[in-house]
């Protein structure tokens, strides 16, 4: 199957007909369909697909369990996400292996395609959960108890999908068997288009994290409660959103409230509670810490002003990640030899490659996103650029899979 055929086959899975966005949440029906699709495609290429204990899938081309070259990404999505985030890396990995097989290339080291679970953290709120579990950067007990918006635990969700959460935990053996991890990903942001480059290489990932802010006030009647008598949590929440924008802009950082729950949620009532999630990212850890501190103090100040109680909890944090320079230079060399220039870019988005790079030399290849829009149905990459990505990935795998 060509990349275009693979893409056509994958495209409908988990897509909401109303919004056109993807709802591929982990351990749901859409997720099961995506896993089955990956398994089917990998098996067509003669690869051996093995689920691990953490919900990730591994498709092996070759049997040697040492110095394996791993590529892949994720198929889960944010709510109403775009079709390319994660999926492009998975489909490209399959297409690259097929391309190498068509060229009668036989890898001297195993080439392994990885499908990571819950990369977006859209359901259980901890991004890169599959790679974090594998590397031991989240405790299995904590992971099992994570809940989704309906209060379903990860353990229960896995059980319902036929997986066993009691086995969650680090996989030293798998990490030891990996010589390198290369993740191809759609560009998130718009740096490549102005440079006229179809492909780019990642330099580092901005430090980033999520914080849950819970504002608790008192429910009241929208028509009878005088302003002076209200403890309306919506007001400190609103000031906090504006303060976050200001605090981040001053420091060259980014801060976003993309999710908010107002309770009880009546249109004619003052809310009793507002829970909101801050996503903050910055070029360095000092700027990130300063941004979050500023948001927190604005929230505290405004909550006190309105007689509202506030609690702030950090739900996830990822320090700055610098990708392996030797691997990046090697990839840049392989691409340059083929006449491909791939500028080196920083990114504000987290990835499994970022988690893995603490243990395994990792690199990322970006495919141009002409509008830069991501985490939205408007996310896009041109077919020609995707095909360039597949060719580049095949060249990289061919080079890395040689025993030199
Ligand atoms: Zn992604």
Tab-separated table of C-alpha atoms and ligand atoms in Angstrom:
chain	number	residue	atom	x	y	z
A	1	UNK	CA	0.000	0.000	0.000
A	2	UNK	CA	1.277	3.444	-0.846
A	3	UNK	CA	1.249	6.158	1.798
A	4	UNK	CA	-1.861	7.641	0.154
A	5	UNK	CA	-3.672	4.291	0.359
A	6	UNK	CA	-2.673	3.757	3.980
A	7	UNK	CA	-3.850	7.245	4.786
A	8	UNK	CA	-7.217	6.738	3.103
A	9	UNK	CA	-7.697	3.554	5.084
A	10	UNK	CA	-6.885	5.183	8.433
A	11	UNK	CA	-8.671	8.497	7.865
A	12	UNK	CA	-12.253	7.553	8.816
A	13	UNK	CA	-11.368	5.855	12.122
A	14	UNK	CA	-12.528	7.842	15.138
A	15	UNK	CA	-13.587	10.883	13.140
A	16	UNK	CA	-16.664	12.699	14.403
A	17	UNK	CA	-19.045	13.273	11.492
A	18	UNK	CA	-20.352	16.511	13.030
A	19	UNK	CA	-17.105	18.367	13.675
A	20	UNK	CA	-14.804	16.529	11.278
A	21	UNK	CA	-12.372	16.284	14.192
A	22	UNK	CA	-10.916	13.118	15.696
A	23	UNK	CA	-11.951	11.594	19.009
A	24	UNK	CA	-9.472	8.785	19.256
A	25	UNK	CA	-9.346	8.512	23.028
A	26	UNK	CA	-7.338	5.699	24.533
A	27	UNK	CA	-9.115	2.468	25.442
A	28	UNK	CA	-12.309	3.405	23.589
A	29	UNK	CA	-13.881	1.785	20.546
A	30	UNK	CA	-12.065	4.220	18.211
A	31	UNK	CA	-8.765	3.344	19.889
A	32	UNK	CA	-9.432	-0.379	19.450
A	33	UNK	CA	-10.104	0.234	15.754
A	34	UNK	CA	-6.852	2.199	15.401
A	35	UNK	CA	-4.871	-0.551	17.130
A	36	UNK	CA	-6.473	-3.179	14.898
A	37	UNK	CA	-5.631	-1.085	11.818
A	38	UNK	CA	-1.988	-0.754	12.879
A	39	UNK	CA	-1.734	-4.474	13.638
A	40	UNK	CA	-3.291	-5.404	10.303
A	41	UNK	CA	-0.987	-3.120	8.306
A	42	UNK	CA	2.138	-4.212	10.171
A	43	UNK	CA	1.281	-7.881	9.743
A	44	UNK	CA	0.762	-7.327	6.006
A	45	UNK	CA	4.412	-6.233	5.935
A	46	UNK	CA	5.407	-9.420	7.730
A	47	UNK	CA	6.177	-7.668	11.015
A	48	UNK	CA	5.507	-9.337	14.367
A	49	UNK	CA	3.185	-7.207	16.490
A	50	UNK	CA	3.602	-7.444	20.248
A	51	UNK	CA	1.549	-5.513	22.778
A	52	UNK	CA	3.591	-4.544	25.841
A	53	UNK	CA	2.336	-4.343	29.437
A	54	UNK	CA	1.692	-0.586	29.197
A	55	UNK	CA	-0.735	-0.478	26.296
A	56	UNK	CA	1.858	0.305	23.620
A	57	UNK	CA	2.210	-1.844	20.491
A	58	UNK	CA	5.549	-2.871	18.938
A	59	UNK	CA	5.875	-4.253	15.416
A	60	UNK	CA	9.214	-5.979	14.835
A	61	UNK	CA	10.949	-6.264	11.468
A	62	UNK	CA	13.791	-8.584	12.382
A	63	UNK	CA	14.292	-10.713	15.440
A	64	UNK	CA	17.481	-9.455	17.137
A	65	UNK	CA	16.527	-7.939	20.497
A	66	UNK	CA	19.461	-5.580	20.647
A	67	UNK	CA	20.402	-2.300	18.975
A	68	UNK	CA	16.955	-2.003	17.429
A	69	UNK	CA	16.040	1.112	15.458
A	70	UNK	CA	12.607	2.258	16.549
A	71	UNK	CA	10.236	4.632	14.793
A	72	UNK	CA	6.565	5.427	15.288
A	73	UNK	CA	4.221	7.757	17.117
A	74	UNK	CA	0.674	7.656	18.484
A	75	UNK	CA	-2.871	7.327	17.160
A	76	UNK	CA	-4.796	8.867	20.064
A	77	UNK	CA	-6.056	12.420	19.622
A	78	UNK	CA	-7.093	15.493	21.562
A	79	UNK	CA	-10.846	16.229	21.552
A	80	UNK	CA	-11.771	17.016	17.930
A	81	UNK	CA	-8.112	16.887	16.974
A	82	UNK	CA	-6.614	16.894	13.521
A	83	UNK	CA	-5.863	13.795	11.524
A	84	UNK	CA	-2.093	14.240	11.275
A	85	UNK	CA	-0.850	14.626	14.849
A	86	UNK	CA	0.607	11.219	15.679
A	87	UNK	CA	-1.130	9.402	12.837
A	88	UNK	CA	1.280	10.838	10.255
A	89	UNK	CA	4.243	9.311	12.095
A	90	UNK	CA	2.555	5.921	12.354
A	91	UNK	CA	1.417	5.771	8.723
A	92	UNK	CA	4.802	7.089	7.534
A	93	UNK	CA	6.630	4.418	9.523
A	94	UNK	CA	4.542	1.694	7.862
A	95	UNK	CA	5.024	3.249	4.416
A	96	UNK	CA	8.782	3.652	4.959
A	97	UNK	CA	9.158	-0.044	5.853
A	98	UNK	CA	7.190	-0.994	2.776
A	99	UNK	CA	9.379	1.250	0.640
A	100	UNK	CA	12.527	-0.408	2.013
A	101	UNK	CA	11.067	-3.869	1.448
A	102	UNK	CA	10.235	-2.918	-2.146
A	103	UNK	CA	13.893	-1.951	-2.555
A	104	UNK	CA	14.857	-5.410	-1.244
A	105	UNK	CA	16.542	-3.858	1.752
A	106	UNK	CA	17.221	-6.259	4.615
A	107	UNK	CA	17.854	-4.512	7.945
A	108	UNK	CA	20.964	-5.649	9.795
A	109	UNK	CA	19.418	-4.464	13.033
A	110	UNK	CA	15.753	-4.924	13.864
A	111	UNK	CA	13.537	-2.030	12.759
A	112	UNK	CA	10.630	-1.647	15.145
A	113	UNK	CA	7.457	0.369	14.692
A	114	UNK	CA	6.045	1.692	17.947
A	115	UNK	CA	2.484	2.780	18.665
A	116	UNK	CA	2.322	4.650	21.954
A	117	UNK	CA	-0.837	4.867	24.045
A	118	UNK	CA	-2.417	8.020	25.554
A	119	UNK	CA	0.181	10.405	24.130
A	120	UNK	CA	-2.142	13.383	24.278
A	121	UNK	CA	-3.382	12.711	27.793
A	122	UNK	CA	-6.823	13.636	26.454
A	123	UNK	CA	-8.599	10.984	28.479
A	124	UNK	CA	-6.511	10.447	31.618
A	125	UNK	CA	-4.815	13.867	31.688
A	126	UNK	CA	-1.215	12.694	31.776
A	127	UNK	CA	0.377	13.106	28.346
A	128	UNK	CA	2.829	10.497	27.001
A	129	UNK	CA	1.448	8.009	29.486
A	130	UNK	CA	2.635	4.967	27.507
A	131	UNK	CA	6.233	6.155	27.247
A	132	UNK	CA	6.234	7.489	30.821
A	133	UNK	CA	5.160	4.081	32.130
A	134	UNK	CA	7.763	2.338	30.027
A	135	UNK	CA	10.569	4.589	31.268
A	136	UNK	CA	9.350	4.504	34.859
A	137	UNK	CA	8.682	8.244	34.993
A	138	UNK	CA	5.188	7.613	36.355
A	139	UNK	CA	4.435	5.163	39.108
A	140	UNK	CA	2.129	2.311	37.946
A	141	UNK	CA	-0.051	2.703	41.050
A	142	UNK	CA	-0.597	6.388	40.253
A	143	UNK	CA	-1.326	5.554	36.619
A	144	UNK	CA	-3.893	2.870	37.455
A	145	UNK	CA	-5.811	5.349	39.613
A	146	UNK	CA	-5.942	8.129	36.975
A	147	UNK	CA	-9.538	8.950	36.091
A	148	UNK	CA	-11.270	10.318	33.021
A	149	UNK	CA	-14.065	12.928	33.086
A	150	UNK	CA	-16.614	10.214	33.928
A	151	UNK	CA	-14.601	8.998	36.894
A	152	UNK	CA	-13.518	5.798	35.109
A	153	UNK	CA	-10.033	4.755	36.205
A	154	UNK	CA	-7.316	3.804	33.740
A	155	UNK	CA	-7.401	0.321	35.288
A	156	UNK	CA	-11.129	-0.031	34.590
A	157	UNK	CA	-10.837	1.407	31.070
A	158	UNK	CA	-8.015	-1.004	30.234
A	159	UNK	CA	-9.962	-3.927	31.656
A	160	UNK	CA	-13.009	-2.979	29.577
A	161	UNK	CA	-10.804	-3.010	26.465
A	162	UNK	CA	-9.365	-6.425	27.381
A	163	UNK	CA	-6.005	-5.224	28.746
A	164	UNK	CA	-4.587	-5.880	32.204
A	165	UNK	CA	-3.530	-2.779	34.134
A	166	UNK	CA	-2.038	-4.852	36.958
A	167	UNK	CA	0.962	-5.422	34.665
A	168	UNK	CA	1.786	-1.728	34.115
A	169	UNK	CA	5.383	-0.795	34.811
A	170	UNK	CA	8.856	0.040	33.486
A	171	UNK	CA	10.415	-2.005	30.694
A	172	UNK	CA	14.159	-1.894	31.140
A	173	UNK	CA	14.541	-4.772	28.673
A	174	UNK	CA	12.733	-2.930	25.872
A	175	UNK	CA	14.686	0.271	26.525
A	176	UNK	CA	17.934	-1.705	26.538
A	177	UNK	CA	17.048	-3.230	23.186
A	178	UNK	CA	16.688	0.180	21.516
A	179	UNK	CA	19.641	1.892	19.822
A	180	UNK	CA	17.678	4.894	18.582
A	181	UNK	CA	14.144	6.266	18.324
A	182	UNK	CA	13.102	8.477	15.433
A	183	UNK	CA	9.626	10.007	15.500
A	184	UNK	CA	8.205	11.640	12.404
A	185	UNK	CA	5.514	14.184	13.252
A	186	UNK	CA	3.448	16.844	11.574
A	187	UNK	CA	4.879	20.269	12.333
A	188	UNK	CA	2.916	22.060	15.051
A	189	UNK	CA	3.414	25.726	14.438
A	190	UNK	CA	4.496	27.406	11.262
A	191	UNK	CA	8.239	27.645	10.888
A	192	UNK	CA	8.938	25.477	7.831
A	193	UNK	CA	6.558	27.145	5.348
A	194	UNK	CA	8.304	30.553	5.411
A	195	UNK	CA	11.656	28.756	4.983
A	196	UNK	CA	10.365	26.853	1.968
A	197	UNK	CA	11.351	23.540	3.579
A	198	UNK	CA	9.135	20.445	3.529
A	199	UNK	CA	10.976	18.798	6.417
A	200	UNK	CA	12.639	19.860	9.641
A	201	UNK	CA	14.544	18.324	12.554
A	202	UNK	CA	13.765	18.907	16.226
A	203	UNK	CA	16.341	20.607	18.386
A	204	UNK	CA	14.545	20.700	21.738
A	205	UNK	CA	11.108	20.638	23.315
A	206	UNK	CA	10.086	23.562	25.477
A	207	UNK	CA	9.473	22.672	29.116
A	208	UNK	CA	5.729	22.451	29.688
A	209	UNK	CA	3.084	21.366	32.137
A	210	UNK	CA	-0.558	21.301	33.139
A	211	UNK	CA	-2.079	22.767	36.251
A	212	UNK	CA	-5.614	22.252	37.541
A	213	UNK	CA	-7.163	25.309	39.176
A	214	UNK	CA	-10.281	24.730	41.247
A	215	UNK	CA	-12.247	27.840	42.221
A	216	UNK	CA	-14.993	27.094	44.783
A	217	UNK	CA	-17.686	29.638	45.511
A	218	UNK	CA	-21.383	29.393	46.315
A	219	UNK	CA	-24.227	28.606	43.913
A	220	UNK	CA	-26.913	31.249	43.819
A	221	UNK	CA	-29.784	32.637	41.779
A	222	UNK	CA	-28.738	34.742	38.774
A	223	UNK	CA	-31.850	36.910	39.132
A	224	UNK	CA	-32.040	37.506	42.862
A	225	UNK	CA	-28.542	37.364	44.354
A	226	UNK	CA	-27.068	40.859	44.565
A	227	UNK	CA	-23.504	41.207	43.309
A	228	UNK	CA	-22.265	42.162	46.753
A	229	UNK	CA	-23.657	38.923	48.208
A	230	UNK	CA	-22.152	36.559	45.639
A	231	UNK	CA	-19.132	34.318	45.825
A	232	UNK	CA	-18.945	33.728	42.099
A	233	UNK	CA	-15.958	31.551	41.091
A	234	UNK	CA	-16.387	32.552	37.430
A	235	UNK	CA	-14.973	36.018	38.147
A	236	UNK	CA	-11.563	35.018	39.525
A	237	UNK	CA	-11.401	32.379	36.801
A	238	UNK	CA	-11.992	35.048	34.131
A	239	UNK	CA	-9.319	37.356	35.567
A	240	UNK	CA	-6.929	34.441	35.761
A	241	UNK	CA	-7.360	33.681	32.054
A	242	UNK	CA	-6.488	37.259	31.164
A	243	UNK	CA	-3.614	37.358	33.647
A	244	UNK	CA	-2.191	34.135	32.193
A	245	UNK	CA	-2.140	35.598	28.715
A	246	UNK	CA	-0.315	38.680	29.979
A	247	UNK	CA	2.136	36.769	32.184
A	248	UNK	CA	3.102	34.442	29.355
A	249	UNK	CA	3.368	37.133	26.690
A	250	UNK	CA	5.748	39.151	28.871
A	251	UNK	CA	8.104	36.175	29.098
A	252	UNK	CA	7.960	34.855	25.540
A	253	UNK	CA	5.998	31.880	26.906
A	254	UNK	CA	2.572	30.420	26.105
A	255	UNK	CA	-0.315	29.896	28.520
A	256	UNK	CA	-3.681	28.487	27.587
A	257	UNK	CA	-6.925	27.635	29.326
A	258	UNK	CA	-8.501	25.176	26.905
A	259	UNK	CA	-10.695	23.271	29.286
A	260	UNK	CA	-13.112	24.589	31.883
A	261	UNK	CA	-15.964	22.993	33.800
A	262	UNK	CA	-18.551	25.178	35.509
A	263	UNK	CA	-20.774	23.520	38.107
A	264	UNK	CA	-23.644	22.987	38.420
A	265	UNK	CA	-23.734	24.465	34.937
A	266	UNK	CA	-27.119	26.220	34.937
A	267	UNK	CA	-27.522	29.154	32.546
A	268	UNK	CA	-29.545	31.074	35.140
A	269	UNK	CA	-27.337	30.504	38.144
A	270	UNK	CA	-24.121	31.604	39.768
A	271	UNK	CA	-21.684	28.687	39.632
A	272	UNK	CA	-20.709	26.849	42.780
A	273	UNK	CA	-17.367	25.794	41.318
A	274	UNK	CA	-15.218	26.406	38.269
A	275	UNK	CA	-12.431	23.978	37.458
A	276	UNK	CA	-10.009	24.987	34.741
A	277	UNK	CA	-6.814	23.619	33.307
A	278	UNK	CA	-3.786	25.768	32.551
A	279	UNK	CA	-1.365	24.543	29.925
A	280	UNK	CA	1.878	26.525	30.099
A	281	UNK	CA	5.058	26.267	28.027
A	282	UNK	CA	8.166	28.384	27.725
A	283	UNK	CA	11.575	28.391	26.019
A	284	UNK	CA	13.275	27.628	29.350
A	285	UNK	CA	12.333	26.406	32.819
A	286	UNK	CA	12.890	29.772	34.537
A	287	UNK	CA	10.432	31.499	32.207
A	288	UNK	CA	7.924	28.681	32.725
A	289	UNK	CA	8.188	28.808	36.505
A	290	UNK	CA	7.851	32.593	36.493
A	291	UNK	CA	4.779	32.410	34.250
A	292	UNK	CA	3.047	29.824	36.426
A	293	UNK	CA	3.890	31.742	39.607
A	294	UNK	CA	2.397	34.895	38.104
A	295	UNK	CA	-0.786	33.053	37.050
A	296	UNK	CA	-1.090	31.477	40.481
A	297	UNK	CA	-0.732	34.760	42.342
A	298	UNK	CA	-3.236	36.461	40.034
A	299	UNK	CA	-5.679	33.609	40.740
A	300	UNK	CA	-5.097	33.854	44.495
A	301	UNK	CA	-5.507	37.617	44.529
A	302	UNK	CA	-8.704	37.581	42.500
A	303	UNK	CA	-10.181	34.628	44.427
A	304	UNK	CA	-9.626	36.435	47.729
A	305	UNK	CA	-11.284	39.521	46.286
A	306	UNK	CA	-14.434	37.525	45.513
A	307	UNK	CA	-14.526	35.319	48.599
A	308	UNK	CA	-13.756	32.227	46.539
A	309	UNK	CA	-11.542	29.340	47.674
A	310	UNK	CA	-8.765	28.285	45.324
A	311	UNK	CA	-6.698	25.142	45.021
A	312	UNK	CA	-3.977	24.652	42.419
A	313	UNK	CA	-2.527	21.254	41.572
A	314	UNK	CA	0.194	20.425	39.093
A	315	UNK	CA	-1.025	17.488	36.994
A	316	UNK	CA	1.998	17.017	34.800
A	317	UNK	CA	5.390	18.583	34.195
A	318	UNK	CA	8.006	17.934	31.565
A	319	UNK	CA	11.382	19.662	31.852
A	320	UNK	CA	13.170	21.004	28.787
A	321	UNK	CA	14.156	18.172	26.443
A	322	UNK	CA	17.188	18.388	24.196
A	323	UNK	CA	17.358	15.789	21.470
A	324	UNK	CA	20.515	13.771	20.874
A	325	UNK	CA	22.841	15.918	18.804
A	326	UNK	CA	24.877	13.062	17.334
A	327	UNK	CA	21.760	11.331	16.074
A	328	UNK	CA	20.388	14.597	14.691
A	329	UNK	CA	23.671	15.346	12.911
A	330	UNK	CA	23.735	11.843	11.465
A	331	UNK	CA	20.163	12.194	10.179
A	332	UNK	CA	20.913	15.645	8.769
A	333	UNK	CA	23.916	14.123	6.965
A	334	UNK	CA	21.838	11.302	5.463
A	335	UNK	CA	19.224	13.771	4.262
A	336	UNK	CA	21.787	16.244	2.931
A	337	UNK	CA	23.424	13.452	0.929
A	338	UNK	CA	20.015	12.880	-0.688
A	339	UNK	CA	19.649	16.599	-1.422
A	340	UNK	CA	17.137	17.219	1.374
A	341	UNK	CA	17.604	20.227	3.628
A	342	UNK	CA	15.887	19.961	6.987
A	343	UNK	CA	16.229	23.062	9.179
A	344	UNK	CA	16.598	22.496	12.926
A	345	UNK	CA	13.690	23.851	14.994
A	346	UNK	CA	12.628	24.062	18.628
A	347	UNK	CA	9.061	22.991	19.422
A	348	UNK	CA	6.540	23.796	22.103
A	349	UNK	CA	4.769	20.446	21.800
A	350	UNK	CA	5.513	17.376	23.915
A	351	UNK	CA	6.113	13.982	22.324
A	352	UNK	CA	6.965	10.405	23.264
A	353	UNK	CA	10.377	11.031	21.673
A	354	UNK	CA	10.889	13.682	24.334
A	355	UNK	CA	10.189	11.210	27.115
A	356	UNK	CA	12.342	8.490	25.564
A	357	UNK	CA	15.332	10.714	24.884
A	358	UNK	CA	16.285	10.570	28.559
A	359	UNK	CA	17.043	6.863	28.000
A	360	UNK	CA	17.562	6.313	24.274
A	361	UNK	CA	19.086	8.636	21.645
A	362	UNK	CA	16.003	10.142	20.015
A	363	UNK	CA	15.297	12.456	17.117
A	364	UNK	CA	12.264	13.974	15.453
A	365	UNK	CA	11.533	14.739	11.837
A	366	UNK	CA	8.843	17.341	11.180
A	367	UNK	CA	6.693	17.493	8.069
A	368	UNK	CA	5.630	20.993	7.015
A	369	UNK	CA	2.221	22.180	8.194
A	370	UNK	CA	1.316	25.001	5.785
A	371	UNK	CA	-1.023	26.832	8.177
A	372	UNK	CA	0.687	25.756	11.388
A	373	UNK	CA	-2.705	24.885	12.911
A	374	UNK	CA	-2.683	21.746	15.058
A	375	UNK	CA	-4.992	20.066	17.585
A	376	UNK	CA	-7.855	21.102	15.302
A	377	UNK	CA	-9.617	19.613	12.271
A	378	UNK	CA	-7.824	22.322	10.242
A	379	UNK	CA	-4.463	20.599	10.847
A	380	UNK	CA	-2.966	19.667	7.498
A	381	UNK	CA	0.057	18.518	5.558
A	382	UNK	CA	0.191	18.280	1.766
A	383	UNK	CA	0.384	14.790	0.306
A	384	UNK	CA	3.623	15.624	-1.521
A	385	UNK	CA	5.235	16.709	1.758
A	386	UNK	CA	3.976	13.569	3.506
A	387	UNK	CA	5.543	11.498	0.741
A	388	UNK	CA	8.812	13.415	1.151
A	389	UNK	CA	8.575	12.559	4.837
A	390	UNK	CA	8.189	8.856	4.086
A	391	UNK	CA	11.184	8.912	1.732
A	392	UNK	CA	13.279	10.742	4.311
A	393	UNK	CA	12.278	8.328	7.056
A	394	UNK	CA	13.107	5.362	4.809
A	395	UNK	CA	16.576	6.834	4.129
A	396	UNK	CA	17.140	7.355	7.838
A	397	UNK	CA	16.017	3.828	8.764
A	398	UNK	CA	18.145	2.368	5.981
A	399	UNK	CA	21.188	4.186	7.341
A	400	UNK	CA	20.563	3.435	11.003
A	401	UNK	CA	19.633	-0.214	10.446
A	402	UNK	CA	23.091	-0.964	9.038
A	403	UNK	CA	25.634	-2.458	11.417
A	404	UNK	CA	28.404	0.070	10.880
B	1	LIG	ZN1	1.572	14.075	18.557
